[in-house]
Each structure stands twice: as structure tokens, then as C-alpha cells.
Amino acid sequence: MDVDSRKRELVKEFSPMLLKSTKWFKIWVGILVGFIVWGLAAFVIQVVKGHEVTGMRDNVVWGIYIINFIFFVCLSYSGAFISGILHFFKTPWKNSVSRMVEIITVVSLIIGPIFILLCIGRLDRLHYLFLYPRIQSPITWDIIAIITDLIGCFIYLYLTFIPDFAILRDNSGDAPKWRRKLYTFLAIGYRDTTTQRNRLHKITRIMSAMIIALAIVAYTVLAWIFSLTLQPGWNSTIFAPYFIVAGLYSGVGVIIIAMYLVRKYFKLDHYIRKVHFIGAGVILLVISLLFGYFTFSEYFSRWFSHKTHDADLLDTLFNQYFWEFIFANYIGVLVPIVILFFKRFRTIKSITFAAVIAVLGLWLNRYLIVVPTLETPYLPIQDTRPEFIHYSATWIEWALSFAGVAAFVLFFLLLMRLVPIIPMSGIIDYEREGKGGTSGVTQYQLK
């Protein structure tokens, strides 16, 4: 089969995913939009009444908004790092998961910084961050890092989309007129000639190396926002690598969950195969061991030092947050290790279950880093004002948190409606290089 015929075949195969909306798809979109509207209503209330409608007070000035920011940004950085590795080293099975990773990277980097805005009491003064930045502040450098990474990830995502835009432009005769015009515009004249293809691959590979470096630098700067303070629980020399490993831990977990849902609901069993889950599961196992080691080192050094403020923080963790501590640092680490360590347990469902536990444990771990630390201030706690010491998220914060998750899923689904979640150009390139020995889907799915 020639290349043009194969392109038409692939467009025909993926067209239902792009053009047809099932009843369940519309229901899910409606539910997601409902959560977003609920969040917008909560946001209006917060803007009108101020931060008194949240659980944030004098001591706990950061709540689940910052935790969500850290989680989404680390998810983006880990996605950028993983995507860059897949492209740079030309991993054989990257075509089945690379687009999912790239979409997760960009969408999470859009959603994450929004939670920072929710922490700002005076949004009308937001522009002061850019007009009067303090170059000595890690927060200033974090803003620079996020903006730089966002631009880099957008360019990188667009470069990987161009060949598929060209395929859809030339083979989507049944698509609506606006969609064909959009593909023509976004393809920017790409014709898949040998020169164009080689040039695009070279640029993409260079960008993948840059993305890896940006991910490491940007998340290191985010970790320094905490570790460069003198606050017990944050002042640590291992926070930068600890955050990077934690980001990879949550990133691989979310990717596995996305693989499972996309595979099941879009019937892509022949592209996203068990071998991909096993490979991702082994990677999650290695990262979980590293994450467990860093977590143990962090808490053991604080316990062994017997410093007064560290002892107070551990007392807060072991008493007020005992079950959260157990889930985040024991169940969230040991359960994935046990499931993934033994080969007999490495089924698609069990690997996905391990990923869900890992992601929940990681989010709770971020919570324990932020909230208990702020609840253990240097100044003595005044018993007459316990509500200004202890933090409990209100429905406003939870509504905006769920709205953020809903927006993340909705944007992911909308991008899946723009281009196939399995890169058609990747399939063509793989078959063009003759690495399978057969033709069609069978050739591609051998890896």
C-alpha cells in the first residue's frame, strides 16, 4: 500500500473520533461544563466577599489552591520531560503515548497557574508582578520559568501536530468546511517532502532536548520557593530533586490513567497495548522506589535531628494528620511498589489501580508539605484564636479545585477532537522505515 492510500485509510479510521459525538461523550462534556460553571460561581463569590470565604487565614496563607498549582505544574514538567525523552531517544513505542503526554503537558501548564491567581486577593494589582518584579525573589524566577516553559511546550506541541494537520488537510473531504480551513491554516504549507520531513524531525529533536532542560530548571525553581525559606518542613537541601522525582511520579501515574481511559472508551486496544502498560508500570515502579527513598530521607533527618521546630512539625503530622500521613507516605508508595514489583500482578487494570493510588498519594503528600508546615509557626499558638491557626478548605476552594480538574479533562477531550490521539504521521514514519515487516495496523502494533 502506497503512502497516500495509507494516509486516507488512517483518516477514515480516526474520523469517527474527530467528527462524531456519541451520547456518552455529550453527557460527559455536560458534566464537565457543569463543574466549571459551579467553579465560576464560587469564583464570583470569592471575588465579591474576599478570601474570608476560604479557609486561608493569618498563618495558613496557602491552601489547596497552592497544592493544586504544584500538582498541575509538576504534572506539566514531568510530561514535558517524558515527552522529550521519548522523542530524543526515538523510543519505539512512543507513537502510542507521545500525543497524550504532549497534550497533558500543555493543558496542565495552562490550568496550574490559574490556581496562583485564586490565591491573590487583589487581582487588580496583578500587573505589578511584571512592572515591579524583585529579581531576588524565587517567585519572580518561577513566573519567568513558567512563561518560558509554556511558550516552549506550545511550540513543541505544535511542531508534533503539523504532519497530522497536513494529512487531515489533504484527506478530510467529508469534514465541515471550517475544519478543513483550520487544518489548511495550521499545516502552514507542509507537504511531507523528504526535505521538510527531515527538517521537521531535526527541529523537533532539538526542541525535545530543550524541553527536558526547561522542565528540570523550571521545577527546580519551584522547589526553591519552599526550600530557600527558613521555615521548618521546607528548609531542605534535597527539595529540588525531591520535587522532580515527585513530578515524574505523578506524571507517569496520570499518563497510565489516561492510557487506560482512552484505550477503553475510544476502542484503541490495537494501538495502546498491554506492553505499553507494562513498560509504563516498570517506570512507575522505579520512580516510586526513588520517591519513597527521598520521602524517608526527608522525614528521618527531621526526626533524628531532634530540633524543636522539626519535632513540633512531626508532632503535628503524627497527631492531627496521622491517617493522611499514612496514606500519602505508606499506602501511596508501598501499594504501587507491591503491585508493580511482581510480574503476575502486572495486568492493565492492576497497573492502572497502582497509578490511581500513586496520584492520590502524591497530591496528599503535597498537602502535607504545605498545610501542616504553615500550621506550625515559629510564634506560640494562641488558644484563643485556633481558627487562625488551623486550616480547613471551604466549599469555595473545593468547587474551584474540581472546576480546574474538569477544565483539564475538557481541554484534553477538545484537543482529541482536533487531531487523533494516536499520531498518524508517527504510524506513517514507522511503516515507511520498514520496521515491522508487514503492512497496515499489524506492522505498527508489533512494537
GROMACS .gro file of C-alpha atoms in nm:
model
  447
    1MET     CA    1   0.000   0.000   0.000
    2ASP     CA    2   0.143   0.342  -0.100
    3VAL     CA    3   0.179   0.625   0.148
    4ASP     CA    4  -0.115   0.833   0.016
    5SER     CA    5  -0.352   0.537   0.036
    6ARG     CA    6  -0.232   0.461   0.389
    7LYS     CA    7  -0.298   0.821   0.490
    8ARG     CA    8  -0.653   0.803   0.357
    9GLU     CA    9  -0.704   0.476   0.542
   10LEU     CA   10  -0.584   0.627   0.869
   11VAL     CA   11  -0.802   0.937   0.830
   12LYS     CA   12  -1.102   0.712   0.766
   13GLU     CA   13  -1.016   0.508   1.076
   14PHE     CA   14  -0.984   0.810   1.305
   15SER     CA   15  -1.258   1.028   1.153
   16PRO     CA   16  -1.535   0.899   1.386
   17MET     CA   17  -1.326   1.007   1.686
   18LEU     CA   18  -1.291   1.357   1.536
   19LEU     CA   19  -1.631   1.416   1.377
   20LYS     CA   20  -1.892   1.206   1.560
   21SER     CA   21  -2.017   1.274   1.913
   22THR     CA   22  -2.170   0.982   2.097
   23LYS     CA   23  -2.439   1.021   2.361
   24TRP     CA   24  -2.194   0.940   2.640
   25PHE     CA   25  -1.943   1.193   2.508
   26LYS     CA   26  -2.207   1.467   2.521
   27ILE     CA   27  -2.309   1.362   2.872
   28TRP     CA   28  -1.951   1.376   2.996
   29VAL     CA   29  -1.896   1.716   2.835
   30GLY     CA   30  -2.216   1.840   3.001
   31ILE     CA   31  -2.098   1.716   3.342
   32LEU     CA   32  -1.758   1.881   3.297
   33VAL     CA   33  -1.917   2.210   3.191
   34GLY     CA   34  -2.144   2.187   3.498
   35PHE     CA   35  -1.841   2.161   3.729
   36ILE     CA   36  -1.677   2.456   3.553
   37VAL     CA   37  -1.992   2.670   3.594
   38TRP     CA   38  -2.003   2.571   3.962
   39GLY     CA   39  -1.643   2.682   3.995
   40LEU     CA   40  -1.712   3.013   3.819
   41ALA     CA   41  -1.996   3.082   4.065
   42ALA     CA   42  -1.759   3.010   4.353
   43PHE     CA   43  -1.500   3.241   4.198
   44VAL     CA   44  -1.750   3.528   4.175
   45ILE     CA   45  -1.838   3.480   4.542
   46GLN     CA   46  -1.470   3.481   4.637
   47VAL     CA   47  -1.402   3.800   4.439
   48VAL     CA   48  -1.704   3.981   4.588
   49LYS     CA   49  -1.660   3.871   4.952
   50GLY     CA   50  -1.284   3.827   4.961
   51HIS     CA   51  -1.070   3.546   5.099
   52GLU     CA   52  -1.278   3.522   5.416
   53VAL     CA   53  -1.495   3.272   5.227
   54THR     CA   54  -1.192   3.041   5.204
   55GLY     CA   55  -1.012   2.856   5.483
   56MET     CA   56  -0.694   3.060   5.444
   57ARG     CA   57  -0.609   3.279   5.743
   58ASP     CA   58  -0.317   3.458   5.913
   59ASN     CA   59  -0.084   3.159   5.937
   60VAL     CA   60  -0.210   2.925   5.664
   61VAL     CA   61  -0.191   3.173   5.380
   62TRP     CA   62  -0.161   2.890   5.128
   63GLY     CA   63  -0.425   2.620   5.098
   64ILE     CA   64  -0.536   2.371   4.835
   65TYR     CA   65  -0.500   2.637   4.565
   66ILE     CA   66  -0.123   2.623   4.600
   67ILE     CA   67  -0.134   2.243   4.632
   68ASN     CA   68  -0.327   2.221   4.305
   69PHE     CA   69  -0.082   2.464   4.145
   70ILE     CA   70   0.214   2.250   4.250
   71PHE     CA   71   0.039   1.932   4.134
   72PHE     CA   72  -0.057   2.059   3.788
   73VAL     CA   73   0.273   2.234   3.726
   74CYS     CA   74   0.469   1.925   3.831
   75LEU     CA   75   0.242   1.721   3.604
   76SER     CA   76   0.328   1.954   3.318
   77TYR     CA   77   0.702   1.945   3.384
   78SER     CA   78   0.704   1.568   3.416
   79GLY     CA   79   0.503   1.539   3.093
   80ALA     CA   80   0.749   1.767   2.915
   81PHE     CA   81   1.041   1.564   3.048
   82ILE     CA   82   0.886   1.229   2.950
   83SER     CA   83   0.781   1.354   2.605
   84GLY     CA   84   1.126   1.497   2.545
   85ILE     CA   85   1.289   1.167   2.641
   86LEU     CA   86   1.055   0.969   2.412
   87HIS     CA   87   1.132   1.191   2.112
   88PHE     CA   88   1.501   1.247   2.177
   89PHE     CA   89   1.583   0.877   2.211
   90LYS     CA   90   1.327   0.773   1.945
   91THR     CA   91   1.162   0.518   2.172
   92PRO     CA   92   0.988   0.252   1.954
   93TRP     CA   93   0.651   0.268   2.131
   94LYS     CA   94   0.643   0.647   2.171
   95ASN     CA   95   0.383   0.691   1.897
   96SER     CA   96   0.113   0.526   2.106
   97VAL     CA   97   0.151   0.759   2.404
   98SER     CA   98   0.350   1.065   2.294
   99ARG     CA   99   0.049   1.274   2.193
  100MET     CA  100  -0.130   1.203   2.520
  101VAL     CA  101   0.182   1.312   2.708
  102GLU     CA  102   0.217   1.629   2.500
  103ILE     CA  103  -0.148   1.728   2.548
  104ILE     CA  104  -0.127   1.663   2.923
  105THR     CA  105   0.186   1.878   2.936
  106VAL     CA  106   0.033   2.184   2.773
  107VAL     CA  107  -0.313   2.164   2.932
  108SER     CA  108  -0.178   2.119   3.286
  109LEU     CA  109   0.059   2.412   3.234
  110ILE     CA  110  -0.243   2.626   3.143
  111ILE     CA  111  -0.459   2.511   3.436
  112GLY     CA  112  -0.187   2.514   3.705
  113PRO     CA  113  -0.100   2.888   3.711
  114ILE     CA  114  -0.472   2.976   3.733
  115PHE     CA  115  -0.470   2.847   4.092
  116ILE     CA  116  -0.200   3.103   4.175
  117LEU     CA  117  -0.440   3.378   4.064
  118LEU     CA  118  -0.702   3.238   4.303
  119CYS     CA  119  -0.459   3.297   4.591
  120ILE     CA  120  -0.414   3.663   4.505
  121GLY     CA  121  -0.650   3.886   4.699
  122ARG     CA  122  -0.612   4.184   4.469
  123LEU     CA  123  -0.623   4.069   4.109
  124ASP     CA  124  -0.638   4.433   4.003
  125ARG     CA  125  -0.273   4.458   4.110
  126LEU     CA  126  -0.159   4.153   3.919
  127HIS     CA  127   0.029   4.362   3.666
  128TYR     CA  128   0.262   4.482   3.944
  129LEU     CA  129   0.431   4.143   3.930
  130PHE     CA  130   0.555   4.235   3.584
  131LEU     CA  131   0.604   4.610   3.635
  132TYR     CA  132   0.795   4.588   3.964
  133PRO     CA  133   0.948   4.240   3.993
  134ARG     CA  134   1.207   4.166   4.261
  135ILE     CA  135   1.487   3.983   4.088
  136GLN     CA  136   1.599   3.841   4.426
  137SER     CA  137   1.267   3.660   4.472
  138PRO     CA  138   1.234   3.292   4.368
  139ILE     CA  139   0.869   3.367   4.285
  140THR     CA  140   0.980   3.611   4.014
  141TRP     CA  141   1.205   3.347   3.864
  142ASP     CA  142   0.924   3.091   3.890
  143ILE     CA  143   0.698   3.320   3.685
  144ILE     CA  144   0.973   3.356   3.425
  145ALA     CA  145   1.027   2.979   3.422
  146ILE     CA  146   0.654   2.902   3.382
  147ILE     CA  147   0.608   3.151   3.097
  148THR     CA  148   0.922   3.024   2.920
  149ASP     CA  149   0.816   2.663   2.964
  150LEU     CA  150   0.462   2.738   2.844
  151ILE     CA  151   0.592   2.901   2.524
  152GLY     CA  152   0.838   2.616   2.466
  153CYS     CA  153   0.574   2.347   2.522
  154PHE     CA  154   0.327   2.520   2.289
  155ILE     CA  155   0.588   2.536   2.013
  156TYR     CA  156   0.686   2.175   2.074
  157LEU     CA  157   0.324   2.055   2.070
  158TYR     CA  158   0.253   2.247   1.750
  159LEU     CA  159   0.559   2.101   1.575
  160THR     CA  160   0.440   1.747   1.651
  161PHE     CA  161   0.091   1.835   1.523
  162ILE     CA  162   0.196   1.980   1.185
  163PRO     CA  163   0.228   1.647   0.991
  164ASP     CA  164  -0.115   1.535   1.111
  165PHE     CA  165  -0.266   1.872   1.019
  166ALA     CA  166  -0.129   1.819   0.667
  167ILE     CA  167  -0.272   1.465   0.647
  168LEU     CA  168  -0.613   1.586   0.763
  169ARG     CA  169  -0.600   1.882   0.524
  170ASP     CA  170  -0.548   1.654   0.223
  171ASN     CA  171  -0.783   1.371   0.323
  172SER     CA  172  -1.077   1.525   0.509
  173GLY     CA  173  -1.317   1.587   0.225
  174ASP     CA  174  -1.618   1.488   0.439
  175ALA     CA  175  -1.524   1.723   0.724
  176PRO     CA  176  -1.702   2.058   0.775
  177LYS     CA  177  -1.566   2.349   0.573
  178TRP     CA  178  -1.442   2.537   0.882
  179ARG     CA  179  -1.244   2.235   0.992
  180ARG     CA  180  -1.077   2.196   0.650
  181LYS     CA  181  -0.983   2.566   0.653
  182LEU     CA  182  -0.842   2.530   1.003
  183TYR     CA  183  -0.628   2.233   0.900
  184THR     CA  184  -0.503   2.423   0.594
  185PHE     CA  185  -0.404   2.721   0.807
  186LEU     CA  186  -0.235   2.515   1.080
  187ALA     CA  187  -0.047   2.291   0.834
  188ILE     CA  188   0.145   2.604   0.712
  189GLY     CA  189   0.211   2.454   0.370
  190TYR     CA  190   0.365   2.128   0.493
  191ARG     CA  191   0.372   1.870   0.209
  192ASP     CA  192   0.564   1.582   0.370
  193THR     CA  193   0.852   1.603   0.128
  194THR     CA  194   1.178   1.439   0.228
  195THR     CA  195   1.342   1.776   0.293
  196GLN     CA  196   1.051   1.906   0.501
  197ARG     CA  197   1.022   1.580   0.693
  198ASN     CA  198   1.392   1.566   0.780
  199ARG     CA  199   1.397   1.932   0.877
  200LEU     CA  200   1.090   1.894   1.099
  201HIS     CA  201   1.233   1.584   1.269
  202LYS     CA  202   1.558   1.768   1.335
  203ILE     CA  203   1.382   2.071   1.482
  204THR     CA  204   1.156   1.851   1.694
  205ARG     CA  205   1.454   1.660   1.830
  206ILE     CA  206   1.631   1.985   1.920
  207MET     CA  207   1.316   2.112   2.088
  208SER     CA  208   1.282   1.786   2.283
  209ALA     CA  209   1.629   1.838   2.430
  210MET     CA  210   1.540   2.198   2.519
  211ILE     CA  211   1.214   2.085   2.680
  212ILE     CA  212   1.400   1.836   2.902
  213ALA     CA  213   1.632   2.112   3.024
  214LEU     CA  214   1.343   2.356   3.073
  215ALA     CA  215   1.148   2.101   3.275
  216ILE     CA  216   1.438   2.038   3.513
  217VAL     CA  217   1.522   2.406   3.558
  218ALA     CA  218   1.161   2.522   3.596
  219TYR     CA  219   1.064   2.266   3.855
  220THR     CA  220   1.388   2.324   4.045
  221VAL     CA  221   1.297   2.693   4.071
  222LEU     CA  222   0.950   2.596   4.200
  223ALA     CA  223   1.112   2.379   4.470
  224TRP     CA  224   1.339   2.668   4.571
  225ILE     CA  225   1.034   2.880   4.656
  226PHE     CA  226   0.996   2.648   4.954
  227SER     CA  227   1.349   2.532   5.033
  228LEU     CA  228   1.512   2.879   5.032
  229THR     CA  229   1.299   2.984   5.331
  230LEU     CA  230   1.388   2.915   5.695
  231GLN     CA  231   1.050   2.755   5.764
  232PRO     CA  232   1.084   2.411   5.928
  233GLY     CA  233   0.950   2.149   5.691
  234TRP     CA  234   1.058   2.345   5.385
  235ASN     CA  235   1.420   2.436   5.451
  236SER     CA  236   1.582   2.133   5.288
  237THR     CA  237   1.872   2.077   5.051
  238ILE     CA  238   1.701   1.787   4.871
  239PHE     CA  239   1.377   1.964   4.780
  240ALA     CA  240   1.476   2.028   4.416
  241PRO     CA  241   1.548   1.662   4.323
  242TYR     CA  242   1.266   1.552   4.556
  243PHE     CA  243   1.017   1.769   4.364
  244ILE     CA  244   1.148   1.649   4.028
  245VAL     CA  245   1.108   1.283   4.128
  246ALA     CA  246   0.763   1.357   4.273
  247GLY     CA  247   0.665   1.529   3.949
  248LEU     CA  248   0.771   1.227   3.744
  249TYR     CA  249   0.582   1.003   3.987
  250SER     CA  250   0.254   1.188   3.937
  251GLY     CA  251   0.319   1.237   3.565
  252VAL     CA  252   0.366   0.869   3.488
  253GLY     CA  253   0.061   0.790   3.703
  254VAL     CA  254  -0.165   1.033   3.517
  255ILE     CA  255  -0.032   0.909   3.181
  256ILE     CA  256  -0.121   0.549   3.273
  257ILE     CA  257  -0.471   0.657   3.378
  258ALA     CA  258  -0.514   0.850   3.052
  259MET     CA  259  -0.389   0.549   2.853
  260TYR     CA  260  -0.647   0.326   3.023
  261LEU     CA  261  -0.942   0.563   2.968
  262VAL     CA  262  -0.853   0.646   2.607
  263ARG     CA  263  -0.793   0.281   2.525
  264LYS     CA  264  -1.122   0.170   2.678
  265TYR     CA  265  -1.364   0.439   2.563
  266PHE     CA  266  -1.219   0.501   2.216
  267LYS     CA  267  -1.156   0.133   2.134
  268LEU     CA  268  -0.783   0.172   2.067
  269ASP     CA  269  -0.676  -0.167   2.201
  270HIS     CA  270  -0.470  -0.239   1.889
  271TYR     CA  271  -0.263   0.079   1.936
  272ILE     CA  272  -0.238   0.111   2.314
  273ARG     CA  273  -0.140  -0.243   2.409
  274LYS     CA  274  -0.054  -0.429   2.725
  275VAL     CA  275   0.318  -0.391   2.652
  276HIS     CA  276   0.279  -0.014   2.686
  277PHE     CA  277   0.117  -0.052   3.028
  278ILE     CA  278   0.389  -0.290   3.143
  279GLY     CA  279   0.660  -0.051   3.025
  280ALA     CA  280   0.493   0.244   3.199
  281GLY     CA  281   0.436   0.029   3.508
  282VAL     CA  282   0.805  -0.061   3.533
  283ILE     CA  283   0.895   0.308   3.501
  284LEU     CA  284   0.642   0.390   3.776
  285LEU     CA  285   0.797   0.119   3.994
  286VAL     CA  286   1.147   0.267   3.960
  287ILE     CA  287   1.023   0.619   4.030
  288SER     CA  288   0.816   0.500   4.328
  289LEU     CA  289   1.132   0.350   4.480
  290LEU     CA  290   1.315   0.680   4.431
  291PHE     CA  291   1.021   0.880   4.566
  292GLY     CA  292   0.998   0.652   4.871
  293TYR     CA  293   1.372   0.694   4.933
  294PHE     CA  294   1.353   1.075   4.918
  295THR     CA  295   1.045   1.079   5.142
  296PHE     CA  296   1.213   0.856   5.401
  297SER     CA  297   1.530   1.069   5.394
  298GLU     CA  298   1.332   1.388   5.440
  299TYR     CA  299   1.132   1.273   5.742
  300PHE     CA  300   1.405   1.061   5.901
  301SER     CA  301   1.653   1.350   5.905
  302ARG     CA  302   1.396   1.574   6.074
  303TRP     CA  303   1.311   1.310   6.332
  304PHE     CA  304   1.675   1.226   6.405
  305SER     CA  305   1.786   1.589   6.444
  306HIS     CA  306   1.555   1.646   6.747
  307LYS     CA  307   1.535   2.016   6.662
  308THR     CA  308   1.249   2.183   6.847
  309HIS     CA  309   1.066   2.319   6.544
  310ASP     CA  310   1.113   1.998   6.343
  311ALA     CA  311   0.981   1.799   6.639
  312ASP     CA  312   0.676   2.028   6.656
  313LEU     CA  313   0.609   1.974   6.286
  314LEU     CA  314   0.636   1.595   6.319
  315ASP     CA  315   0.407   1.608   6.620
  316THR     CA  316   0.150   1.792   6.408
  317LEU     CA  317   0.183   1.534   6.130
  318PHE     CA  318   0.161   1.229   6.356
  319ASN     CA  319  -0.131   1.357   6.560
  320GLN     CA  320  -0.353   1.583   6.352
  321TYR     CA  321  -0.273   1.427   6.011
  322PHE     CA  322  -0.194   1.069   6.106
  323TRP     CA  323  -0.416   0.891   5.851
  324GLU     CA  324  -0.328   1.139   5.577
  325PHE     CA  325   0.040   1.079   5.654
  326ILE     CA  326  -0.010   0.700   5.638
  327PHE     CA  327  -0.191   0.717   5.305
  328ALA     CA  328   0.047   0.964   5.141
  329ASN     CA  329   0.376   0.813   5.253
  330TYR     CA  330   0.297   0.446   5.304
  331ILE     CA  331  -0.007   0.337   5.103
  332GLY     CA  332   0.070   0.584   4.822
  333VAL     CA  333   0.421   0.442   4.786
  334LEU     CA  334   0.416   0.082   4.906
  335VAL     CA  335   0.096  -0.031   4.730
  336PRO     CA  336   0.226   0.066   4.380
  337ILE     CA  337   0.561  -0.098   4.462
  338VAL     CA  338   0.396  -0.425   4.571
  339ILE     CA  339   0.163  -0.434   4.268
  340LEU     CA  340   0.430  -0.347   4.013
  341PHE     CA  341   0.719  -0.544   4.160
  342PHE     CA  342   0.563  -0.886   4.098
  343LYS     CA  343   0.520  -0.981   3.735
  344ARG     CA  344   0.198  -1.175   3.796
  345PHE     CA  345   0.026  -0.857   3.918
  346ARG     CA  346   0.115  -0.654   3.610
  347THR     CA  347  -0.221  -0.654   3.437
  348ILE     CA  348  -0.368  -0.349   3.271
  349LYS     CA  349  -0.625  -0.294   3.548
  350SER     CA  350  -0.383  -0.351   3.835
  351ILE     CA  351  -0.123  -0.116   3.683
  352THR     CA  352  -0.394   0.149   3.640
  353PHE     CA  353  -0.508   0.095   4.001
  354ALA     CA  354  -0.148   0.141   4.119
  355ALA     CA  355  -0.130   0.463   3.917
  356VAL     CA  356  -0.450   0.596   4.079
  357ILE     CA  357  -0.314   0.523   4.427
  358ALA     CA  358   0.018   0.688   4.336
  359VAL     CA  359  -0.151   1.006   4.207
  360LEU     CA  360  -0.380   1.037   4.511
  361GLY     CA  361  -0.089   0.974   4.746
  362LEU     CA  362   0.125   1.233   4.569
  363TRP     CA  363  -0.147   1.501   4.591
  364LEU     CA  364  -0.187   1.429   4.962
  365ASN     CA  365   0.191   1.441   5.003
  366ARG     CA  366   0.189   1.794   4.859
  367TYR     CA  367  -0.089   1.881   5.107
  368LEU     CA  368   0.123   1.759   5.399
  369ILE     CA  369   0.417   1.965   5.281
  370VAL     CA  370   0.218   2.289   5.264
  371VAL     CA  371  -0.057   2.293   5.529
  372PRO     CA  372   0.093   2.128   5.843
  373THR     CA  373   0.409   2.334   5.797
  374LEU     CA  374   0.210   2.659   5.798
  375GLU     CA  375   0.008   2.533   6.095
  376THR     CA  376   0.332   2.501   6.294
  377PRO     CA  377   0.455   2.862   6.310
  378TYR     CA  378   0.757   2.997   6.497
  379LEU     CA  379   0.532   3.210   6.718
  380PRO     CA  380   0.347   3.029   7.000
  381ILE     CA  381  -0.005   2.921   6.905
  382GLN     CA  382  -0.272   3.131   7.074
  383ASP     CA  383  -0.551   2.908   7.207
  384THR     CA  384  -0.795   3.198   7.181
  385ARG     CA  385  -0.771   3.207   6.801
  386PRO     CA  386  -0.747   2.844   6.682
  387GLU     CA  387  -0.939   2.927   6.365
  388PHE     CA  388  -0.647   3.146   6.257
  389ILE     CA  389  -0.401   2.859   6.305
  390HIS     CA  390  -0.577   2.551   6.168
  391TYR     CA  391  -0.683   2.518   5.807
  392SER     CA  392  -0.990   2.356   5.659
  393ALA     CA  393  -1.081   2.408   5.295
  394THR     CA  394  -1.428   2.550   5.231
  395TRP     CA  395  -1.670   2.453   4.957
  396ILE     CA  396  -1.549   2.755   4.759
  397GLU     CA  397  -1.200   2.607   4.738
  398TRP     CA  398  -1.325   2.258   4.659
  399ALA     CA  399  -1.559   2.392   4.388
  400LEU     CA  400  -1.272   2.575   4.219
  401SER     CA  401  -1.047   2.270   4.255
  402PHE     CA  402  -1.299   2.039   4.089
  403ALA     CA  403  -1.358   2.304   3.822
  404GLY     CA  404  -0.985   2.300   3.749
  405VAL     CA  405  -0.983   1.922   3.711
  406ALA     CA  406  -1.296   1.941   3.491
  407ALA     CA  407  -1.133   2.209   3.272
  408PHE     CA  408  -0.824   1.989   3.239
  409VAL     CA  409  -1.031   1.691   3.119
  410LEU     CA  410  -1.247   1.907   2.892
  411PHE     CA  411  -0.948   2.067   2.719
  412PHE     CA  412  -0.795   1.722   2.677
  413LEU     CA  413  -1.114   1.596   2.509
  414LEU     CA  414  -1.139   1.902   2.284
  415LEU     CA  415  -0.781   1.861   2.163
  416MET     CA  416  -0.862   1.496   2.091
  417ARG     CA  417  -1.139   1.627   1.865
  418LEU     CA  418  -0.887   1.838   1.673
  419VAL     CA  419  -0.631   1.568   1.589
  420PRO     CA  420  -0.624   1.191   1.654
  421ILE     CA  421  -0.480   1.091   1.990
  422ILE     CA  422  -0.260   0.842   1.804
  423PRO     CA  423  -0.025   1.038   1.572
  424MET     CA  424  -0.097   0.932   1.215
  425SER     CA  425   0.236   1.073   1.100
  426GLY     CA  426   0.412   0.853   1.353
  427ILE     CA  427   0.245   0.545   1.208
  428ILE     CA  428   0.339   0.650   0.855
  429ASP     CA  429   0.701   0.717   0.953
  430TYR     CA  430   0.726   0.386   1.136
  431GLU     CA  431   0.593   0.192   0.839
  432ARG     CA  432   0.799   0.398   0.594
  433GLU     CA  433   1.115   0.289   0.775
  434GLY     CA  434   1.004  -0.074   0.735
  435LYS     CA  435   1.049  -0.176   1.097
  436GLY     CA  436   0.753  -0.404   1.117
  437GLY     CA  437   0.783  -0.642   0.827
  438THR     CA  438   0.411  -0.638   0.746
  439SER     CA  439   0.163  -0.375   0.642
  440GLY     CA  440  -0.111  -0.166   0.794
  441VAL     CA  441  -0.206  -0.166   1.161
  442THR     CA  442  -0.039  -0.502   1.223
  443GLN     CA  443   0.300  -0.368   1.127
  444TYR     CA  444   0.267  -0.070   1.359
  445GLN     CA  445   0.130  -0.258   1.658
  446LEU     CA  446   0.411  -0.518   1.668
  447LYS     CA  447   0.610  -0.291   1.898
   0.00000   0.00000   0.00000
